[in-house]
């Protein structure tokens, strides 16, 4: 460990020396880049992540001097992966720079991939607002490159976070759009009812029973088989329970559905919001009487 | 983030599914005391539960015909310990019929739950297959781009060399086909196909059976109880039938997609072989030029 650390520092010193000396036709930058790369690898082996990250950034600046943006971008990515272990903000900053460089050289699919990685870092840090922003950017890039599956994955994340942040309309639009796209594909058509269920739950969170009923009619037009599914019955029964302001019925409907298809925590969270609203309504009614 | 957390709803299941008889359980192990105590602990884990009046046995006071543990044990052993079916009273046999009907309902519900899980997994698999298909196509497009760039490289390599050196011609390997776009089955591809099927009356009608069936407020005798259970079983079997039909469709689509991807990979493999030969040739030419 210590051996690798001293080796790395040695390589780094040599690289700095190269940069401060003279070189023909930019060869000093090439030599320095080679030495910085070796140094960074040694630091990684020594598990000195901050030093490895800083060295990769120096390597990136050498590549930029040599006008090789692709290598510079890759060095920024390596720096980000080193910083990921210790400093998330620094890691995000490095990935951001890498994305800009990939955009400059027209490698949009790579840019999309690293935008998604930034979003995942923010998600891991529970920073939902920023995660949403970057997933949205990533989805746009993937869509431009016609990588529809990855675009849809990112869009679903956006919808998920938007609903958590109570931006229900945005979430509904995304789920409905994905459902519409999926209907025309033999492989994706089976997931349509899941997307429509998610959209329906977001409609319920808005608290407008008429809007929910209209949405269900619209979903039936979109996919004629939807009206025969458990998901449709679930949404319709919940809408009825809300309309009747019957908390017990609401609970029974949710329990029955969960007994067959266990609800994930996202659905549970949203349905709890609906239930709280329903309870509050019921209490209001009691107060009035 | 969301999938990893254990859903609090998973703990509390309605009684219809909650105590399904596991064929692998030993009779001694499933005593009612254990069942009751577990039921009591699970009562308040569901965030959607309201405060329900639960009596000392752990059953909600609304259930009027709970069977005692001694009865249950006798039913499980089919009255072997108490003189067989012939020596039982009519009342006892009626209760036994109800018990068996409930057990059947639980088994059917368990099957339905398993089928539902299979459908979810199959849906995820299909999404992954679609993703994989896209990646194969993209990779093949990249191979076609490499072919284009390599052609330019070969021209440049051909023009390099001494004034009197023989011009270099790359090996002919045949043209690269690039990704083949497979059209879907035209009938199934149409967006309005489902609507057309519905107009023809081919799609399964919305299942309102459970709603339309006349529901008795509280079944009073054993026959009514058995009928109620039969109704539940019919609904569950109808759902199961639809699910199995859907699973069949999924399996067919998976098969045809995998077949398509196999063909695509064959074409991709052929093109990559041609490219490899040409890249090797170009490398040899470069080495020769550098050696001069």
XYZ file of C-alpha atoms in Angstrom:
581
model
C 0.000 0.000 0.000
C 2.639 2.525 1.126
C 4.887 1.219 -1.633
C 2.272 2.085 -4.277
C 1.729 5.504 -2.711
C 5.420 6.409 -2.894
C 5.585 5.072 -6.465
C 2.631 7.241 -7.407
C 4.180 10.335 -5.867
C 7.403 9.614 -7.742
C 5.572 9.359 -11.077
C 3.687 12.556 -10.279
C 6.918 14.459 -9.541
C 8.423 13.243 -12.811
C 5.321 14.372 -14.681
C 5.418 17.832 -13.076
C 9.099 18.059 -13.980
C 8.308 17.183 -17.607
C 5.669 19.903 -17.745
C 7.992 22.561 -16.371
C 10.791 21.593 -18.810
C 11.111 22.016 -22.586
C 9.629 19.661 -25.144
C 9.448 19.396 -28.925
C 6.050 19.672 -30.636
C 4.061 19.146 -27.460
C 5.793 15.853 -26.715
C 6.277 16.997 -23.103
C 2.492 16.856 -22.639
C 2.393 13.336 -24.053
C 5.148 12.183 -21.713
C 3.562 13.956 -18.745
C 0.178 12.412 -19.561
C 1.749 8.964 -19.590
C 3.374 9.587 -16.204
C 0.196 11.072 -14.673
C -1.716 7.987 -15.827
C 0.806 5.705 -14.105
C 0.697 7.851 -10.960
C -3.100 7.770 -10.838
C -3.098 3.978 -11.183
C -0.637 3.697 -8.292
C -2.794 5.962 -6.121
C -5.817 3.810 -6.939
C -3.938 0.685 -5.889
C -2.957 2.460 -2.673
C -6.654 3.346 -2.190
C -5.732 7.004 -1.977
C -8.852 8.086 -3.846
C -8.524 11.865 -3.493
C -4.980 11.839 -4.844
C -6.010 9.543 -7.687
C -8.842 11.928 -8.589
C -6.584 14.988 -8.511
C -4.000 13.204 -10.684
C -6.637 12.211 -13.244
C -7.656 15.877 -13.448
C -4.030 16.810 -14.220
C -4.017 14.062 -16.850
C -7.184 15.566 -18.351
C -5.571 18.997 -18.634
C -2.588 17.418 -20.444
C -4.948 15.778 -22.941
C -6.733 19.082 -23.470
C -3.388 20.736 -24.256
C -2.859 17.974 -26.838
C -6.313 18.711 -28.315
C -7.524 15.172 -27.611
C -10.892 15.852 -26.042
C -12.028 12.241 -25.955
C -9.100 11.210 -23.751
C -9.618 14.311 -21.597
C -13.271 13.410 -21.092
C -12.327 9.841 -20.194
C -9.783 11.156 -17.672
C -12.523 13.277 -16.081
C -14.686 10.159 -15.831
C -11.826 8.269 -14.153
C -11.385 11.186 -11.754
C -15.098 11.091 -10.963
C -14.968 7.365 -10.252
C -12.059 7.931 -7.865
C -13.781 10.818 -6.081
C -17.013 8.800 -5.840
C -15.521 6.945 -2.873
C -14.841 10.103 -0.856
C -16.383 13.263 -2.291
C -19.675 13.058 -4.172
C -19.779 16.767 -5.094
C -16.329 16.597 -6.674
C -17.360 13.432 -8.492
C -20.443 15.160 -9.922
C -18.344 18.147 -10.992
C -15.905 15.866 -12.866
C -18.707 13.987 -14.598
C -20.281 17.309 -15.588
C -17.028 18.364 -17.259
C -16.818 14.987 -18.999
C -20.368 15.435 -20.302
C -19.493 18.867 -21.727
C -16.442 17.446 -23.497
C -18.405 14.509 -24.929
C -21.005 16.980 -26.205
C -18.245 19.028 -27.871
C -17.026 16.019 -29.841
C -20.552 14.817 -30.644
C -20.512 11.679 -28.489
C -24.046 12.241 -27.226
C -24.678 8.641 -26.182
C -21.651 8.815 -23.857
C -22.861 12.160 -22.531
C -26.282 10.632 -21.833
C -24.704 7.720 -20.009
C -22.738 10.000 -17.684
C -25.687 12.323 -17.109
C -27.548 9.244 -15.908
C -24.605 8.421 -13.646
C -24.761 11.925 -12.121
C -28.481 11.423 -11.515
C -27.773 8.096 -9.802
C -25.194 9.765 -7.545
C -27.733 12.397 -6.497
C -30.341 9.677 -6.000
C -27.947 7.825 -3.713
C -27.514 11.031 -1.721
C -31.329 11.385 -1.473
C -31.131 14.681 -3.387
C -34.308 14.037 -5.359
C -34.597 17.502 -6.934
C -31.166 17.308 -8.571
C -31.623 13.644 -9.485
C -34.821 14.590 -11.305
C -33.053 17.363 -13.257
C -30.248 15.079 -14.427
C -32.499 12.111 -15.237
C -34.519 14.511 -17.382
C -31.407 15.702 -19.238
C -30.262 12.115 -19.683
C -33.663 11.096 -21.073
C -33.476 13.945 -23.621
C -30.023 12.878 -24.776
C -30.999 9.211 -25.041
C -34.111 10.207 -26.985
C -32.006 12.250 -29.428
C -29.802 9.219 -29.996
C -32.917 7.023 -30.388
C -31.965 4.778 -27.491
C -35.618 4.512 -26.509
C -35.314 1.889 -23.768
C -32.746 3.883 -21.815
C -34.739 7.056 -22.454
C -37.849 5.396 -21.029
C -35.949 4.155 -17.977
C -34.825 7.705 -17.244
C -38.295 9.111 -17.906
C -39.781 6.631 -15.451
C -37.326 7.832 -12.819
C -38.341 11.430 -13.571
C -42.006 10.492 -13.165
C -41.267 8.667 -9.924
C -39.438 11.617 -8.396
C -41.906 14.161 -9.760
C -44.717 12.324 -7.967
C -42.685 12.260 -4.760
C -42.232 16.011 -5.067
C -46.003 16.347 -5.624
C -45.626 17.354 -9.288
C -48.380 14.921 -10.176
C -49.339 16.339 -13.572
C -45.787 15.991 -14.871
C -45.676 12.413 -13.628
C -49.032 11.562 -15.228
C -47.955 12.953 -18.605
C -44.754 10.887 -18.585
C -46.463 7.621 -17.642
C -49.203 8.142 -20.230
C -46.651 8.939 -22.933
C -44.618 5.800 -22.129
C -47.813 3.719 -22.175
C -48.759 5.173 -25.568
C -45.323 4.352 -26.996
C -45.324 0.854 -25.510
C -48.668 -0.068 -27.072
C -47.113 -0.148 -30.544
C -44.407 -2.598 -29.549
C -44.921 -6.342 -29.222
C -42.437 -6.610 -26.366
C -43.404 -3.536 -24.383
C -47.194 -3.766 -24.678
C -47.409 -6.043 -21.625
C -46.066 -3.274 -19.383
C -48.770 -0.798 -20.417
C -51.146 -1.644 -17.568
C -48.346 -0.991 -15.065
C -47.693 2.470 -16.520
C -51.400 3.276 -16.574
C -51.722 2.113 -12.960
C -48.919 4.496 -11.956
C -50.569 7.334 -13.870
C -53.885 6.479 -12.210
C -52.362 6.567 -8.723
C -50.925 10.014 -9.495
C -54.406 11.087 -10.642
C -55.781 9.892 -7.297
C -53.183 11.989 -5.473
C -54.517 15.095 -7.201
C -57.756 14.400 -5.346
C -60.153 15.090 -8.216
C -62.528 12.126 -8.575
C -63.978 13.409 -11.862
C -60.474 13.687 -13.324
C -59.780 10.097 -12.232
C -62.973 8.848 -13.898
C -62.149 10.740 -17.096
C -58.614 9.363 -17.024
C -59.913 5.797 -16.688
C -62.162 6.319 -19.711
C -59.215 7.705 -21.637
C -57.058 4.720 -20.669
C -59.792 2.391 -21.901
C -59.729 4.120 -25.282
C -55.952 3.932 -25.299
C -55.887 0.206 -24.482
C -59.234 -1.601 -24.832
C -57.946 -4.554 -22.792
C -57.235 -2.328 -19.774
C -60.835 -2.357 -18.551
C -60.591 -6.103 -17.903
C -57.525 -5.876 -15.677
C -57.144 -5.946 -11.909
C -55.334 -2.602 -12.166
C -58.399 -0.962 -13.711
C -60.712 -2.453 -11.080
C -58.340 -1.304 -8.351
C -58.328 2.299 -9.604
C -62.087 2.300 -10.176
C -62.788 0.905 -6.692
C -60.473 3.424 -5.045
C -62.128 6.252 -6.976
C -65.496 4.988 -5.724
C -64.195 4.830 -2.134
C -62.928 8.421 -2.397
C -66.222 9.543 -3.889
C -68.108 7.913 -1.015
C -65.495 9.209 1.456
C -65.254 5.689 2.867
C -61.841 5.085 4.462
C -62.677 1.491 5.404
C -63.580 0.625 1.813
C -60.381 2.309 0.597
C -58.339 0.179 3.013
C -60.071 -3.032 1.937
C -59.504 -2.310 -1.760
C -55.800 -1.611 -1.202
C -55.395 -4.713 0.968
C -57.101 -6.934 -1.589
C -54.896 -5.655 -4.415
C -51.754 -5.960 -2.298
C -52.578 -9.570 -1.443
C -52.095 -10.459 -5.120
C -49.542 -7.886 -6.256
C -47.459 -6.538 -3.357
C -47.287 -2.756 -3.648
C -43.813 -1.231 -3.802
C -42.862 1.598 -1.458
C -43.495 4.311 -4.082
C -47.112 3.204 -4.549
C -47.496 2.758 -0.792
C -46.288 6.317 -0.167
C -48.683 7.826 -2.705
C -51.648 5.748 -1.563
C -50.960 6.793 2.029
C -51.126 10.416 0.889
C -54.502 9.692 -0.691
C -55.681 8.006 2.501
C -54.530 10.910 4.678
C -56.468 13.334 2.467
C -59.509 11.084 2.681
C -59.253 10.883 6.475
C -58.898 14.653 6.711
C -62.025 15.055 4.565
C -63.920 12.643 6.792
C -62.877 14.572 9.897
C -64.014 17.823 8.289
C -67.405 16.271 7.595
C -67.638 15.116 11.220
C -66.745 18.595 12.484
C -69.457 20.151 10.343
C -72.059 17.764 11.760
C -34.083 3.245 -4.052
C -37.710 2.314 -4.001
C -37.587 -1.333 -4.911
C -35.146 -2.257 -2.185
C -37.279 -1.108 0.718
C -39.558 -3.730 2.152
C -43.124 -2.712 1.631
C -45.052 -2.560 4.884
C -48.101 -3.930 3.101
C -46.391 -7.193 2.392
C -46.768 -8.264 5.981
C -50.512 -8.108 6.251
C -52.518 -10.224 3.892
C -56.271 -10.652 3.907
C -57.462 -13.830 5.511
C -58.320 -15.427 2.188
C -54.655 -15.691 1.291
C -53.091 -15.388 4.694
C -53.425 -18.967 5.861
C -53.102 -20.966 2.691
C -52.271 -24.587 3.420
C -48.755 -25.406 2.315
C -48.551 -28.995 1.044
C -44.973 -29.195 2.329
C -45.892 -28.260 5.901
C -46.092 -31.051 8.434
C -49.395 -31.401 10.268
C -47.801 -31.111 13.685
C -46.144 -27.830 12.842
C -49.261 -25.880 11.940
C -51.123 -25.595 15.174
C -53.714 -22.934 15.576
C -52.031 -21.288 18.521
C -49.115 -20.303 16.324
C -51.486 -19.088 13.615
C -53.440 -16.937 16.035
C -50.411 -15.384 17.650
C -48.869 -14.539 14.287
C -52.125 -13.049 13.129
C -52.266 -10.889 16.228
C -48.791 -9.507 15.651
C -49.469 -8.773 12.006
C -52.656 -6.859 12.612
C -51.167 -3.380 12.883
C -48.245 -3.605 10.470
C -50.250 -2.439 7.480
C -50.256 1.364 7.161
C -53.673 1.144 5.522
C -55.190 -0.690 8.498
C -57.647 1.108 10.673
C -58.240 0.071 14.249
C -60.291 -3.112 13.946
C -61.962 -4.720 16.919
C -59.887 -7.837 17.524
C -60.985 -10.375 20.090
C -58.818 -12.510 22.315
C -58.303 -15.216 19.726
C -56.874 -12.778 17.242
C -59.875 -12.942 14.897
C -61.903 -9.852 14.246
C -65.245 -10.073 15.974
C -67.099 -9.896 12.656
C -66.118 -13.438 11.645
C -68.912 -15.523 13.111
C -67.821 -18.948 12.041
C -64.204 -19.382 13.073
C -63.292 -23.035 13.575
C -61.555 -24.226 16.723
C -58.088 -25.760 16.551
C -59.329 -29.247 17.437
C -61.796 -29.112 14.535
C -59.099 -27.922 12.152
C -56.732 -30.715 13.148
C -59.448 -33.315 12.635
C -60.254 -31.893 9.198
C -56.602 -31.916 8.239
C -56.358 -35.598 9.017
C -59.681 -36.255 7.205
C -61.217 -37.667 10.439
C -58.757 -40.582 10.485
C -58.393 -40.208 14.262
C -62.141 -40.036 14.910
C -63.591 -42.986 13.046
C -63.511 -41.768 9.429
C -66.057 -39.803 7.390
C -68.887 -42.324 7.891
C -69.109 -41.881 11.639
C -69.434 -38.063 11.559
C -72.608 -36.080 12.112
C -74.216 -34.042 9.317
C -73.220 -30.827 11.125
C -69.625 -32.007 11.303
C -69.581 -32.907 7.607
C -71.078 -29.540 6.657
C -68.357 -27.757 8.605
C -65.812 -30.018 6.924
C -67.199 -29.051 3.501
C -66.846 -25.351 4.395
C -63.292 -25.947 5.601
C -62.382 -27.753 2.378
C -63.980 -25.019 0.260
C -61.960 -22.352 2.082
C -58.806 -24.402 1.664
C -59.458 -24.712 -2.079
C -60.057 -20.958 -2.342
C -56.738 -20.316 -0.618
C -54.938 -22.714 -2.950
C -56.444 -21.085 -6.042
C -55.515 -17.642 -4.708
C -51.962 -18.829 -4.114
C -51.787 -20.065 -7.711
C -53.117 -16.724 -8.911
C -50.515 -14.878 -6.874
C -47.708 -17.007 -8.324
C -49.020 -16.429 -11.857
C -49.138 -12.682 -11.173
C -45.509 -12.739 -10.025
C -44.566 -14.701 -13.145
C -46.296 -12.113 -15.302
C -44.370 -9.283 -13.638
C -41.066 -11.085 -14.146
C -41.954 -11.885 -17.753
C -42.786 -8.214 -18.381
C -39.350 -7.201 -17.070
C -37.721 -9.889 -19.220
C -39.477 -8.568 -22.322
C -38.285 -5.023 -21.599
C -34.730 -6.354 -21.229
C -35.057 -8.272 -24.501
C -36.188 -5.107 -26.244
C -33.202 -3.252 -24.799
C -30.893 -6.049 -25.945
C -32.348 -5.938 -29.452
C -31.749 -2.200 -29.615
C -28.147 -2.668 -28.501
C -27.495 -5.320 -31.158
C -28.872 -3.004 -33.849
C -26.806 -0.063 -32.582
C -23.643 -2.180 -32.470
C -24.285 -3.286 -36.043
C -24.721 0.341 -37.117
C -21.344 1.111 -35.537
C -19.817 -1.786 -37.506
C -21.223 -0.236 -40.694
C -19.647 3.116 -39.719
C -16.307 1.377 -39.113
C -16.605 -0.153 -42.590
C -17.084 3.314 -44.079
C -14.079 4.748 -42.200
C -11.952 1.725 -43.065
C -12.648 2.179 -46.773
C -11.221 5.693 -46.564
C -8.243 4.405 -44.578
C -7.544 1.720 -47.185
C -7.550 4.320 -49.964
C -5.003 6.399 -48.056
C -2.831 3.356 -47.332
C -2.971 2.402 -51.010
C -1.681 5.784 -52.110
C 1.216 5.719 -49.622
C 4.584 4.127 -50.400
C 7.497 4.841 -52.727
C 7.165 6.242 -56.233
C 7.959 2.897 -57.865
C 6.277 0.672 -55.327
C 3.326 -1.400 -56.431
C -0.010 0.111 -55.394
C -1.613 -1.849 -52.572
C -5.060 -3.291 -53.040
C -6.986 -4.421 -49.950
C -8.411 -7.951 -49.892
C -11.928 -8.219 -51.233
C -14.144 -9.597 -48.478
C -17.573 -8.777 -49.846
C -19.783 -5.923 -48.810
C -21.007 -5.401 -45.289
C -24.754 -5.774 -45.080
C -25.361 -3.715 -41.949
C -28.277 -4.263 -39.582
C -31.366 -5.900 -41.048
C -34.607 -4.326 -39.878
C -37.137 -7.047 -39.116
C -40.737 -5.958 -39.475
C -43.164 -7.112 -36.820
C -46.034 -9.365 -37.719
C -48.123 -6.762 -39.606
C -51.417 -7.824 -38.049
C -50.171 -7.543 -34.483
C -48.221 -4.376 -35.172
C -51.197 -2.191 -35.974
C -52.087 0.179 -33.159
C -55.818 -0.167 -33.731
C -55.643 -3.967 -33.806
C -56.927 -4.267 -30.235
C -59.881 -2.017 -31.017
C -60.723 -4.093 -34.094
C -60.604 -7.267 -32.003
C -62.899 -5.699 -29.433
C -65.407 -4.652 -32.098
C -65.369 -8.233 -33.347
C -66.058 -9.340 -29.786
C -62.806 -11.286 -29.522
C -61.294 -9.645 -26.453
C -62.274 -10.960 -23.069
C -64.987 -8.728 -21.685
C -64.260 -6.764 -18.527
C -64.664 -9.087 -15.621
C -67.446 -7.702 -13.545
C -68.423 -11.108 -12.243
C -67.356 -10.493 -8.701
C -69.386 -7.294 -8.698
C -72.506 -8.656 -10.385
C -72.768 -11.832 -8.338
C -75.517 -11.401 -5.726
C -73.717 -11.059 -2.415
C -75.411 -12.379 0.669
C -74.952 -10.129 3.669
C -73.706 -12.958 5.891
C -73.931 -16.627 4.829
C -76.183 -18.333 7.365
C -75.735 -22.040 6.671
C -72.952 -24.286 5.421
C -74.385 -24.585 1.917
C -74.412 -20.811 1.471
C -70.861 -20.587 2.794
C -69.723 -23.208 0.284
C -71.522 -21.317 -2.508
C -69.757 -18.091 -1.524
C -66.415 -19.900 -1.616
C -67.311 -21.400 -5.007
C -67.983 -17.907 -6.308
C -64.588 -16.739 -5.082
C -62.955 -19.754 -6.718
C -64.718 -19.073 -10.027
C -63.496 -15.475 -10.027
C -59.959 -16.512 -9.150
C -59.912 -19.268 -11.784
C -61.234 -16.856 -14.393
C -58.421 -14.428 -13.525
C -55.926 -17.288 -13.567
C -57.129 -18.384 -16.997
C -56.654 -14.852 -18.378
C -53.224 -14.610 -16.784
C -52.099 -17.916 -18.252
C -53.327 -16.797 -21.664
C -51.274 -13.637 -21.307
C -48.231 -15.621 -20.174
C -48.595 -17.786 -23.276
C -48.624 -14.664 -25.461
C -45.562 -13.365 -23.650
C -43.710 -16.642 -24.161
C -44.514 -16.578 -27.892
C -43.296 -12.978 -28.193
C -40.135 -13.820 -26.249
C -39.456 -16.755 -28.546
C -39.943 -14.783 -31.748
C -37.797 -11.899 -30.451
C -34.981 -14.248 -29.447
C -35.201 -15.855 -32.903
C -34.952 -12.424 -34.495
C -31.982 -11.495 -32.334
C -30.237 -14.749 -33.256
C -30.579 -13.860 -36.934
C -29.366 -10.331 -36.268
C -26.348 -11.652 -34.353
C -25.495 -14.037 -37.208
C -25.421 -11.113 -39.635
C -23.427 -9.021 -37.177
C -20.924 -11.856 -36.697
C -20.407 -12.223 -40.465
C -19.842 -8.496 -40.876
C -17.392 -8.401 -37.976
C -15.398 -11.270 -39.517
C -15.094 -9.327 -42.776
C -14.029 -6.217 -40.872
C -11.435 -8.189 -38.894
C -9.842 -9.482 -42.106
C -9.704 -5.963 -43.538
C -8.307 -4.396 -40.361
C -5.604 -7.091 -40.228
C -4.735 -6.391 -43.872
C -4.539 -2.653 -43.213
C -2.316 -3.287 -40.167
C 0.063 -5.446 -42.223
C 0.283 -2.729 -44.877
C 1.029 -0.111 -42.184
C 3.794 -2.293 -40.689
C 5.323 -2.770 -44.131
C 5.271 0.975 -44.795
C 6.825 1.737 -41.425
C 9.489 -0.926 -41.998
C 10.685 0.648 -45.265
